[in-house]
mmCIF file of C-alpha atoms in Angstrom:
data_model
loop_
_atom_site.group_PDB
_atom_site.id
_atom_site.type_symbol
_atom_site.label_atom_id
_atom_site.label_comp_id
_atom_site.label_asym_id
_atom_site.label_seq_id
_atom_site.Cartn_x
_atom_site.Cartn_y
_atom_site.Cartn_z
ATOM 1 C CA MET A 1 0.010 0.011 0.076
ATOM 2 C CA THR A 2 1.332 3.353 -0.883
ATOM 3 C CA GLU A 3 1.667 5.993 1.969
ATOM 4 C CA THR A 4 -0.846 8.453 0.200
ATOM 5 C CA SER A 5 -3.856 7.655 -2.165
ATOM 6 C CA ILE A 6 -4.167 10.468 -4.620
ATOM 7 C CA ARG A 7 -6.928 10.605 -7.221
ATOM 8 C CA ILE A 8 -9.704 12.443 -8.647
ATOM 9 C CA ASP A 9 -13.152 11.487 -7.520
ATOM 10 C CA GLY A 10 -16.109 13.155 -9.379
ATOM 11 C CA ARG A 11 -15.624 17.012 -8.909
ATOM 12 C CA ALA A 12 -12.907 16.516 -6.323
ATOM 13 C CA GLY A 13 -9.242 15.990 -5.846
ATOM 14 C CA ARG A 14 -8.920 13.205 -3.079
ATOM 15 C CA ILE A 15 -5.862 13.032 -0.838
ATOM 16 C CA THR A 16 -6.118 9.996 1.763
ATOM 17 C CA LEU A 17 -3.105 9.584 4.118
ATOM 18 C CA GLN A 18 -2.616 5.647 4.364
ATOM 19 C CA ARG A 19 -0.301 5.005 7.230
ATOM 20 C CA PRO A 20 -2.919 4.117 10.012
ATOM 21 C CA ASP A 21 -0.642 1.685 11.829
ATOM 22 C CA ALA A 22 1.899 4.830 12.118
ATOM 23 C CA LEU A 23 -1.022 7.159 13.077
ATOM 24 C CA ASN A 24 -0.364 8.548 9.620
ATOM 25 C CA ALA A 25 2.654 10.204 10.569
ATOM 26 C CA LEU A 26 3.864 12.333 7.633
ATOM 27 C CA THR A 27 6.949 11.169 5.964
ATOM 28 C CA TYR A 28 9.012 13.222 3.533
ATOM 29 C CA ASP A 29 7.761 11.521 0.360
ATOM 30 C CA MET A 30 4.139 12.076 1.550
ATOM 31 C CA VAL A 31 4.918 15.814 1.649
ATOM 32 C CA LEU A 32 6.316 15.743 -1.906
ATOM 33 C CA ALA A 33 3.246 13.713 -3.090
ATOM 34 C CA ILE A 34 0.699 15.889 -1.481
ATOM 35 C CA GLU A 35 2.494 19.189 -3.063
ATOM 36 C CA ALA A 36 2.570 17.591 -6.570
ATOM 37 C CA ALA A 37 -1.103 16.739 -6.341
ATOM 38 C CA LEU A 38 -1.965 20.229 -5.358
ATOM 39 C CA ASP A 39 0.236 21.657 -7.997
ATOM 40 C CA ALA A 40 -1.458 19.501 -10.571
ATOM 41 C CA TRP A 41 -5.039 20.265 -9.560
ATOM 42 C CA ARG A 42 -4.820 24.193 -9.650
ATOM 43 C CA GLU A 43 -5.689 24.060 -13.371
ATOM 44 C CA ALA A 44 -7.489 20.680 -13.395
ATOM 45 C CA ASP A 45 -11.324 20.309 -14.042
ATOM 46 C CA ILE A 46 -12.114 19.974 -10.391
ATOM 47 C CA ASP A 47 -13.886 22.238 -8.032
ATOM 48 C CA LEU A 48 -12.174 21.374 -4.631
ATOM 49 C CA VAL A 49 -9.850 19.163 -2.693
ATOM 50 C CA VAL A 50 -10.815 16.757 -0.047
ATOM 51 C CA ILE A 51 -8.107 15.464 2.600
ATOM 52 C CA ASP A 52 -8.849 12.486 4.814
ATOM 53 C CA ALA A 53 -7.022 9.629 6.469
ATOM 54 C CA GLU A 54 -7.388 5.940 6.989
ATOM 55 C CA GLY A 55 -7.932 4.512 10.496
ATOM 56 C CA GLU A 56 -9.985 5.703 13.652
ATOM 57 C CA ARG A 57 -7.136 6.818 15.756
ATOM 58 C CA ALA A 58 -5.584 9.540 13.849
ATOM 59 C CA PHE A 59 -5.707 12.018 10.919
ATOM 60 C CA CYS A 60 -1.983 12.467 11.346
ATOM 61 C CA SER A 61 -0.244 12.514 14.558
ATOM 62 C CA GLY A 62 2.844 14.699 13.080
ATOM 63 C CA GLY A 63 5.850 14.418 11.097
ATOM 64 C CA ASP A 64 7.822 11.206 10.939
ATOM 65 C CA ILE A 65 10.909 12.359 12.646
ATOM 66 C CA SER A 66 12.933 9.013 12.727
ATOM 67 C CA GLU A 67 15.238 9.908 9.967
ATOM 68 C CA MET A 68 15.708 13.359 11.325
ATOM 69 C CA TYR A 69 16.661 11.943 14.569
ATOM 70 C CA ALA A 70 19.060 9.405 12.979
ATOM 71 C CA SER A 71 20.687 11.998 10.854
ATOM 72 C CA GLY A 72 20.937 14.581 13.523
ATOM 73 C CA THR A 73 22.578 12.178 15.833
ATOM 74 C CA ARG A 74 25.222 11.881 13.305
ATOM 75 C CA GLY A 75 25.816 15.757 13.050
ATOM 76 C CA ASP A 76 24.216 15.727 9.740
ATOM 77 C CA TYR A 77 21.584 18.501 9.907
ATOM 78 C CA ASP A 78 20.610 18.899 6.327
ATOM 79 C CA TYR A 79 18.120 16.234 5.883
ATOM 80 C CA GLY A 80 16.023 17.974 8.823
ATOM 81 C CA ARG A 81 16.389 21.365 7.211
ATOM 82 C CA LYS A 82 15.251 19.963 3.872
ATOM 83 C CA PHE A 83 12.051 18.188 5.308
ATOM 84 C CA TRP A 84 11.198 21.532 7.105
ATOM 85 C CA ARG A 85 11.826 23.725 4.077
ATOM 86 C CA ASP A 86 9.735 21.684 1.794
ATOM 87 C CA GLU A 87 7.119 20.983 4.343
ATOM 88 C CA TYR A 88 6.639 24.657 4.922
ATOM 89 C CA ARG A 89 6.366 25.276 1.252
ATOM 90 C CA LEU A 90 3.386 22.829 1.253
ATOM 91 C CA ASN A 91 1.930 24.422 4.334
ATOM 92 C CA ALA A 92 1.812 27.806 2.441
ATOM 93 C CA LYS A 93 0.223 26.334 -0.657
ATOM 94 C CA LEU A 94 -2.395 24.726 1.168
ATOM 95 C CA PHE A 95 -3.271 28.022 3.172
ATOM 96 C CA GLU A 96 -3.214 29.966 0.020
ATOM 97 C CA TYR A 97 -4.890 27.340 -2.260
ATOM 98 C CA PRO A 98 -7.343 29.070 -4.809
ATOM 99 C CA LYS A 99 -9.844 26.168 -4.609
ATOM 100 C CA PRO A 100 -11.785 25.086 -1.436
ATOM 101 C CA VAL A 101 -9.988 22.452 0.762
ATOM 102 C CA VAL A 102 -11.971 20.251 2.897
ATOM 103 C CA SER A 103 -10.341 18.267 5.765
ATOM 104 C CA PHE A 104 -11.641 15.597 7.798
ATOM 105 C CA LEU A 105 -9.774 15.390 11.180
ATOM 106 C CA GLN A 106 -10.522 12.163 13.249
ATOM 107 C CA GLY A 107 -8.383 11.170 16.307
ATOM 108 C CA PHE A 108 -4.987 12.850 16.776
ATOM 109 C CA THR A 109 -4.227 15.878 14.434
ATOM 110 C CA MET A 110 -1.105 17.165 15.880
ATOM 111 C CA GLY A 111 2.128 19.130 14.838
ATOM 112 C CA GLY A 112 2.780 18.283 11.190
ATOM 113 C CA GLY A 113 -0.942 17.010 10.942
ATOM 114 C CA VAL A 114 -2.153 20.476 11.629
ATOM 115 C CA GLY A 115 -0.012 21.866 8.828
ATOM 116 C CA VAL A 116 -1.936 19.325 6.370
ATOM 117 C CA GLY A 117 -5.359 19.411 7.850
ATOM 118 C CA CYS A 118 -5.882 22.822 9.512
ATOM 119 C CA HIS A 119 -5.018 25.329 6.753
ATOM 120 C CA GLY A 120 -7.906 24.482 4.366
ATOM 121 C CA SER A 121 -11.211 26.230 3.963
ATOM 122 C CA HIS A 122 -13.481 23.711 5.599
ATOM 123 C CA ARG A 123 -11.958 21.961 8.551
ATOM 124 C CA VAL A 124 -14.271 19.268 9.987
ATOM 125 C CA VAL A 125 -13.822 17.707 13.377
ATOM 126 C CA GLY A 126 -15.991 15.044 14.996
ATOM 127 C CA GLU A 127 -16.272 13.154 18.237
ATOM 128 C CA SER A 128 -12.862 11.656 18.468
ATOM 129 C CA SER A 129 -10.854 14.621 17.265
ATOM 130 C CA GLN A 130 -7.747 15.682 19.439
ATOM 131 C CA ILE A 131 -5.999 18.706 17.965
ATOM 132 C CA ALA A 132 -2.704 20.061 19.374
ATOM 133 C CA MET A 133 0.467 21.685 18.764
ATOM 134 C CA PRO A 134 2.810 19.496 21.130
ATOM 135 C CA GLU A 135 6.116 20.434 19.646
ATOM 136 C CA CYS A 136 7.572 22.193 22.858
ATOM 137 C CA GLY A 137 7.536 18.695 24.513
ATOM 138 C CA ILE A 138 10.284 17.582 22.202
ATOM 139 C CA GLY A 139 12.302 20.677 21.792
ATOM 140 C CA LEU A 140 10.468 22.322 19.068
ATOM 141 C CA VAL A 141 8.232 25.224 18.566
ATOM 142 C CA PRO A 142 4.861 25.064 17.107
ATOM 143 C CA ASP A 143 5.569 25.162 13.505
ATOM 144 C CA VAL A 144 3.955 24.216 10.036
ATOM 145 C CA GLY A 145 2.056 27.666 10.216
ATOM 146 C CA GLY A 146 0.728 26.620 13.678
ATOM 147 C CA SER A 147 2.215 29.787 15.086
ATOM 148 C CA LEU A 148 0.047 31.961 12.859
ATOM 149 C CA MET A 149 -3.084 30.053 14.258
ATOM 150 C CA LEU A 150 -1.891 30.281 17.741
ATOM 151 C CA THR A 151 -1.468 34.216 17.306
ATOM 152 C CA LEU A 152 -5.126 34.621 15.705
ATOM 153 C CA ALA A 153 -6.533 32.548 18.849
ATOM 154 C CA PRO A 154 -8.683 34.502 21.235
ATOM 155 C CA GLY A 155 -6.847 36.534 24.056
ATOM 156 C CA ARG A 156 -3.765 34.709 25.402
ATOM 157 C CA LEU A 157 -4.957 31.273 24.208
ATOM 158 C CA GLY A 158 -2.149 31.113 21.655
ATOM 159 C CA GLU A 159 0.482 31.298 24.405
ATOM 160 C CA TYR A 160 -1.275 28.932 26.460
ATOM 161 C CA LEU A 161 -1.759 26.282 23.607
ATOM 162 C CA GLY A 162 1.733 26.760 22.550
ATOM 163 C CA VAL A 163 3.655 26.293 25.594
ATOM 164 C CA THR A 164 1.554 23.788 27.368
ATOM 165 C CA SER A 165 0.847 21.399 24.343
ATOM 166 C CA ALA A 166 -2.745 21.091 25.395
ATOM 167 C CA ARG A 167 -5.064 18.921 23.435
ATOM 168 C CA MET A 168 -8.401 20.415 22.123
ATOM 169 C CA GLY A 169 -11.519 18.405 21.439
ATOM 170 C CA ALA A 170 -13.949 19.489 18.620
ATOM 171 C CA ALA A 171 -15.577 22.502 20.463
ATOM 172 C CA ASP A 172 -12.251 23.730 21.823
ATOM 173 C CA ALA A 173 -10.669 23.197 18.307
ATOM 174 C CA ILE A 174 -13.425 25.352 16.773
ATOM 175 C CA TYR A 175 -13.200 28.187 19.415
ATOM 176 C CA ALA A 176 -9.449 28.496 18.926
ATOM 177 C CA GLY A 177 -9.621 28.607 15.253
ATOM 178 C CA PHE A 178 -8.168 25.365 14.317
ATOM 179 C CA ALA A 179 -11.386 23.792 12.981
ATOM 180 C CA ASP A 180 -14.525 25.281 11.342
ATOM 181 C CA HIS A 181 -17.400 22.595 11.730
ATOM 182 C CA PHE A 182 -18.480 19.587 13.947
ATOM 183 C CA VAL A 183 -20.108 16.726 11.878
ATOM 184 C CA PRO A 184 -20.811 13.554 13.788
ATOM 185 C CA GLN A 185 -18.367 10.843 12.106
ATOM 186 C CA ASP A 186 -20.975 8.395 11.404
ATOM 187 C CA GLN A 187 -22.013 11.072 8.795
ATOM 188 C CA TRP A 188 -18.642 11.727 7.156
ATOM 189 C CA PRO A 189 -18.744 8.983 4.349
ATOM 190 C CA THR A 190 -22.020 10.221 3.064
ATOM 191 C CA LEU A 191 -20.834 13.748 3.460
ATOM 192 C CA VAL A 192 -17.695 13.135 1.481
ATOM 193 C CA SER A 193 -19.680 11.029 -1.279
ATOM 194 C CA LYS A 194 -21.978 14.160 -1.787
ATOM 195 C CA ILE A 195 -19.110 16.707 -1.781
ATOM 196 C CA CYS A 196 -17.114 14.650 -4.490
ATOM 197 C CA ALA A 197 -20.284 14.228 -6.562
ATOM 198 C CA THR A 198 -21.265 17.889 -6.582
ATOM 199 C CA GLY A 199 -18.088 19.741 -5.880
ATOM 200 C CA ASP A 200 -20.060 21.894 -3.428
ATOM 201 C CA ALA A 201 -18.159 22.705 -0.289
ATOM 202 C CA THR A 202 -21.144 24.503 1.231
ATOM 203 C CA LEU A 203 -22.417 21.018 1.920
ATOM 204 C CA VAL A 204 -20.104 20.869 4.949
ATOM 205 C CA GLU A 205 -21.827 23.776 6.733
ATOM 206 C CA ALA A 206 -25.265 22.367 5.952
ATOM 207 C CA ALA A 207 -24.433 19.034 7.636
ATOM 208 C CA ALA A 208 -22.713 20.772 10.702
ATOM 209 C CA SER A 209 -24.294 20.460 14.305
ATOM 210 C CA PRO A 210 -23.321 21.944 17.588
ATOM 211 C CA PRO A 211 -20.301 20.078 19.160
ATOM 212 C CA PRO A 212 -20.255 18.593 22.568
ATOM 213 C CA ASP A 213 -19.174 21.196 25.099
ATOM 214 C CA GLY A 214 -15.598 22.292 25.534
ATOM 215 C CA THR A 215 -13.545 24.105 28.318
ATOM 216 C CA LEU A 216 -11.503 26.734 26.688
ATOM 217 C CA ALA A 217 -14.192 29.345 26.588
ATOM 218 C CA THR A 218 -14.922 28.839 30.211
ATOM 219 C CA VAL A 219 -11.121 29.189 31.330
ATOM 220 C CA GLN A 220 -10.365 31.998 28.930
ATOM 221 C CA PRO A 221 -10.253 34.498 31.755
ATOM 222 C CA ASP A 222 -7.749 32.308 33.708
ATOM 223 C CA ILE A 223 -5.745 31.901 30.542
ATOM 224 C CA ASP A 224 -5.520 35.590 29.985
ATOM 225 C CA THR A 225 -4.608 36.376 33.582
ATOM 226 C CA HIS A 226 -1.971 33.707 33.836
ATOM 227 C CA PHE A 227 -0.287 33.863 30.580
ATOM 228 C CA LYS A 228 0.036 37.711 29.961
ATOM 229 C CA GLY A 229 3.425 37.910 31.561
ATOM 230 C CA GLU A 230 6.426 39.264 29.502
ATOM 231 C CA ASP A 231 8.170 36.124 29.558
ATOM 232 C CA LEU A 232 8.210 32.515 30.615
ATOM 233 C CA GLY A 233 9.402 33.194 33.945
ATOM 234 C CA ASP A 234 6.593 35.546 34.420
ATOM 235 C CA ILE A 235 4.242 33.035 33.477
ATOM 236 C CA GLN A 236 5.703 30.481 35.766
ATOM 237 C CA ARG A 237 5.473 32.682 38.596
ATOM 238 C CA ASN A 238 1.735 33.700 37.861
ATOM 239 C CA LEU A 239 0.831 29.980 37.760
ATOM 240 C CA ARG A 240 2.636 29.297 41.051
ATOM 241 C CA ALA A 241 0.900 32.060 42.902
ATOM 242 C CA ALA A 242 -2.408 30.606 41.752
ATOM 243 C CA SER A 243 -4.201 27.770 43.541
ATOM 244 C CA ASP A 244 -6.942 26.672 40.981
ATOM 245 C CA PRO A 245 -6.935 23.532 39.264
ATOM 246 C CA PHE A 246 -6.350 25.065 35.801
ATOM 247 C CA ALA A 247 -3.245 26.758 37.020
ATOM 248 C CA LYS A 248 -1.839 23.543 38.710
ATOM 249 C CA GLN A 249 -2.443 21.605 35.417
ATOM 250 C CA ALA A 250 -0.718 24.255 33.295
ATOM 251 C CA LEU A 251 2.188 24.655 35.732
ATOM 252 C CA LYS A 252 2.779 20.926 35.549
ATOM 253 C CA ALA A 253 2.774 21.167 31.638
ATOM 254 C CA ILE A 254 5.317 24.027 31.450
ATOM 255 C CA THR A 255 7.471 22.271 33.898
ATOM 256 C CA ARG A 256 7.734 19.229 31.680
ATOM 257 C CA ASN A 257 8.313 20.976 28.402
ATOM 258 C CA ALA A 258 11.449 22.223 26.930
ATOM 259 C CA PRO A 259 12.331 25.667 28.447
ATOM 260 C CA LEU A 260 14.042 27.039 25.499
ATOM 261 C CA ALA A 261 11.345 26.066 22.973
ATOM 262 C CA MET A 262 8.671 27.439 25.294
ATOM 263 C CA ALA A 263 10.360 30.811 25.692
ATOM 264 C CA CYS A 264 10.972 31.078 21.938
ATOM 265 C CA THR A 265 7.243 30.181 21.204
ATOM 266 C CA LEU A 266 6.009 32.880 23.412
ATOM 267 C CA GLN A 267 8.390 35.455 21.355
ATOM 268 C CA ILE A 268 7.223 33.888 18.177
ATOM 269 C CA VAL A 269 3.386 34.263 18.941
ATOM 270 C CA ARG A 270 3.932 37.940 20.096
ATOM 271 C CA ARG A 271 6.057 38.974 17.156
ATOM 272 C CA LEU A 272 3.462 37.566 14.819
ATOM 273 C CA ARG A 273 0.518 39.496 16.293
ATOM 274 C CA SER A 274 0.787 41.897 13.342
ATOM 275 C CA ALA A 275 1.492 39.352 10.675
ATOM 276 C CA THR A 276 -0.619 39.290 7.560
ATOM 277 C CA SER A 277 0.683 36.171 5.818
ATOM 278 C CA ILE A 278 1.420 32.566 6.722
ATOM 279 C CA ARG A 279 4.697 33.076 5.121
ATOM 280 C CA GLN A 280 5.642 35.436 7.844
ATOM 281 C CA ALA A 281 4.855 32.625 10.395
ATOM 282 C CA LEU A 282 6.752 30.066 8.428
ATOM 283 C CA ASP A 283 9.864 32.261 8.010
ATOM 284 C CA MET A 284 9.894 32.869 11.995
ATOM 285 C CA GLU A 285 9.352 29.066 12.710
ATOM 286 C CA PHE A 286 12.200 28.071 10.264
ATOM 287 C CA ARG A 287 14.687 30.464 12.226
ATOM 288 C CA TYR A 288 14.075 27.921 15.100
ATOM 289 C CA THR A 289 13.789 24.649 13.401
ATOM 290 C CA TYR A 290 16.893 25.371 11.191
ATOM 291 C CA ARG A 291 18.924 25.550 14.341
ATOM 292 C CA ALA A 292 16.840 23.096 16.430
ATOM 293 C CA MET A 293 19.186 20.011 16.178
ATOM 294 C CA GLU A 294 22.516 21.795 16.268
ATOM 295 C CA GLN A 295 21.871 24.496 18.955
ATOM 296 C CA GLY A 296 18.445 23.426 20.542
ATOM 297 C CA ASP A 297 17.084 20.594 22.499
ATOM 298 C CA PHE A 298 15.280 18.682 19.357
ATOM 299 C CA ILE A 299 17.522 15.671 19.591
ATOM 300 C CA GLU A 300 17.349 15.259 23.334
ATOM 301 C CA GLY A 301 13.610 15.662 23.267
ATOM 302 C CA ILE A 302 13.163 12.972 20.677
ATOM 303 C CA ARG A 303 15.402 10.571 22.545
ATOM 304 C CA ALA A 304 13.542 10.936 25.789
ATOM 305 C CA ALA A 305 9.990 10.850 24.266
ATOM 306 C CA ILE A 306 10.406 8.369 21.209
ATOM 307 C CA ILE A 307 13.730 6.514 21.107
ATOM 308 C CA ASP A 308 14.376 5.653 24.751
ATOM 309 C CA ARG A 309 10.755 6.409 25.922
ATOM 310 C CA ASP A 310 12.279 7.285 29.600
ATOM 311 C CA ARG A 311 10.372 10.634 29.548
ATOM 312 C CA GLN A 312 13.408 12.217 31.450
ATOM 313 C CA PRO A 313 14.879 14.849 28.950
ATOM 314 C CA ASN A 314 17.980 16.565 30.096
ATOM 315 C CA TRP A 315 17.054 19.991 28.674
ATOM 316 C CA ALA A 316 19.588 22.793 28.115
ATOM 317 C CA HIS A 317 17.980 25.060 30.547
ATOM 318 C CA ALA A 318 16.925 23.552 33.961
ATOM 319 C CA ALA A 319 13.715 25.502 34.395
ATOM 320 C CA PRO A 320 11.160 27.952 32.608
ATOM 321 C CA ASP A 321 12.478 30.855 34.506
ATOM 322 C CA GLN A 322 16.159 30.234 33.692
ATOM 323 C CA VAL A 323 16.187 30.943 29.790
ATOM 324 C CA PRO A 324 18.267 34.023 29.159
ATOM 325 C CA PRO A 325 16.852 36.377 26.617
ATOM 326 C CA VAL A 326 20.046 36.138 24.614
ATOM 327 C CA ASP A 327 19.415 32.419 24.163
ATOM 328 C CA VAL A 328 15.891 33.165 22.696
ATOM 329 C CA ALA A 329 17.446 35.982 20.494
ATOM 330 C CA ASN A 330 20.002 33.616 19.152
ATOM 331 C CA MET A 331 17.489 30.937 18.006
ATOM 332 C CA LEU A 332 15.112 33.502 16.396
ATOM 333 C CA LYS A 333 17.629 35.867 14.674
ATOM 334 C CA PRO A 334 17.352 36.145 10.808
ATOM 335 C CA LEU A 335 19.019 33.277 8.846
ATOM 336 C CA LYS A 336 20.224 35.640 6.060
ATOM 337 C CA ASP A 337 21.245 33.306 2.982
ATOM 338 C CA ALA A 338 19.652 30.186 4.761
ATOM 339 C CA ALA A 339 16.257 31.809 5.171
ATOM 340 C CA LEU A 340 13.202 30.465 3.027
ATOM 341 C CA ASN A 341 13.143 31.950 -0.333
ATOM 342 C CA TRP A 342 9.702 32.028 -1.412
ATOM 343 C CA GLU A 343 10.516 33.012 -5.022
ATOM 344 C CA ASN A 344 12.197 29.697 -5.476
ATOM 345 C CA MET A 345 9.650 27.717 -3.503
ATOM 346 C CA SER A 346 6.440 28.331 -5.596
#
């Protein structure tokens, strides 16, 4: 079986991720295949694109980072940089695509999965949907254009979701701007068939219904209070001073994640508040990911979470309040000749 099924079905271009045993984790070949399909369908006689995935557990759990780890531990950082460069080009094309893109996001949609599934025009979630940007847990920053979505979330929600890696069910994903419509999952096959037959993306909204209750809207005032600090140390102190269950849970999360990645995430989200293009977000993200293996905590994060699975990472900084501003500045300074070149990436 191929990793991705790409075909035309009626009035729709169809992309189906086919690695259910690997939670549809995104490989480099999948990135290139999806991009090639999108390029071919710009002028094709279709009305829209439908993206879905096989299996019940995940739409896409993230990028397949095993090769990045293997090459990075050898001191070869070029493969990871190439993967991210090409993946970010795909993310931009999805966000800017001239035809409707309808995605069906069951189960886990995380990291790289957000980059494929959450930049379209009609993003459908169901009962099992769990959406998150968990990169800080492995020493990265929310990327694949996710930083722009965090920036556009209400209040300080972007800071909270970015540094804690919190998961969102259907209602919360819609509230935060990562999804558009809730449709019960038993209705998805019929809806997909109708969309493909007619090429009518408005059928998604017509099929939507209210999702089960979420939690983010309720705790938004707490998020705005605790996550308004100037830096990561301020946020940690705010959470320590609070006694409510939400603050305790958030404090536990930021104590677990990589301090440097969290500090940089805060800076990225705040720098992008005036952004007008996903390309600005991807440019900023690439500054960090380009350096992540050589200068950051990415290799150690993958070792602890995926390779050895000891969940005991030895981060470069001992605590959230011990990240010097100069370290953040060094990770996010312009890349000059190595920066993304959009003229050569179309």
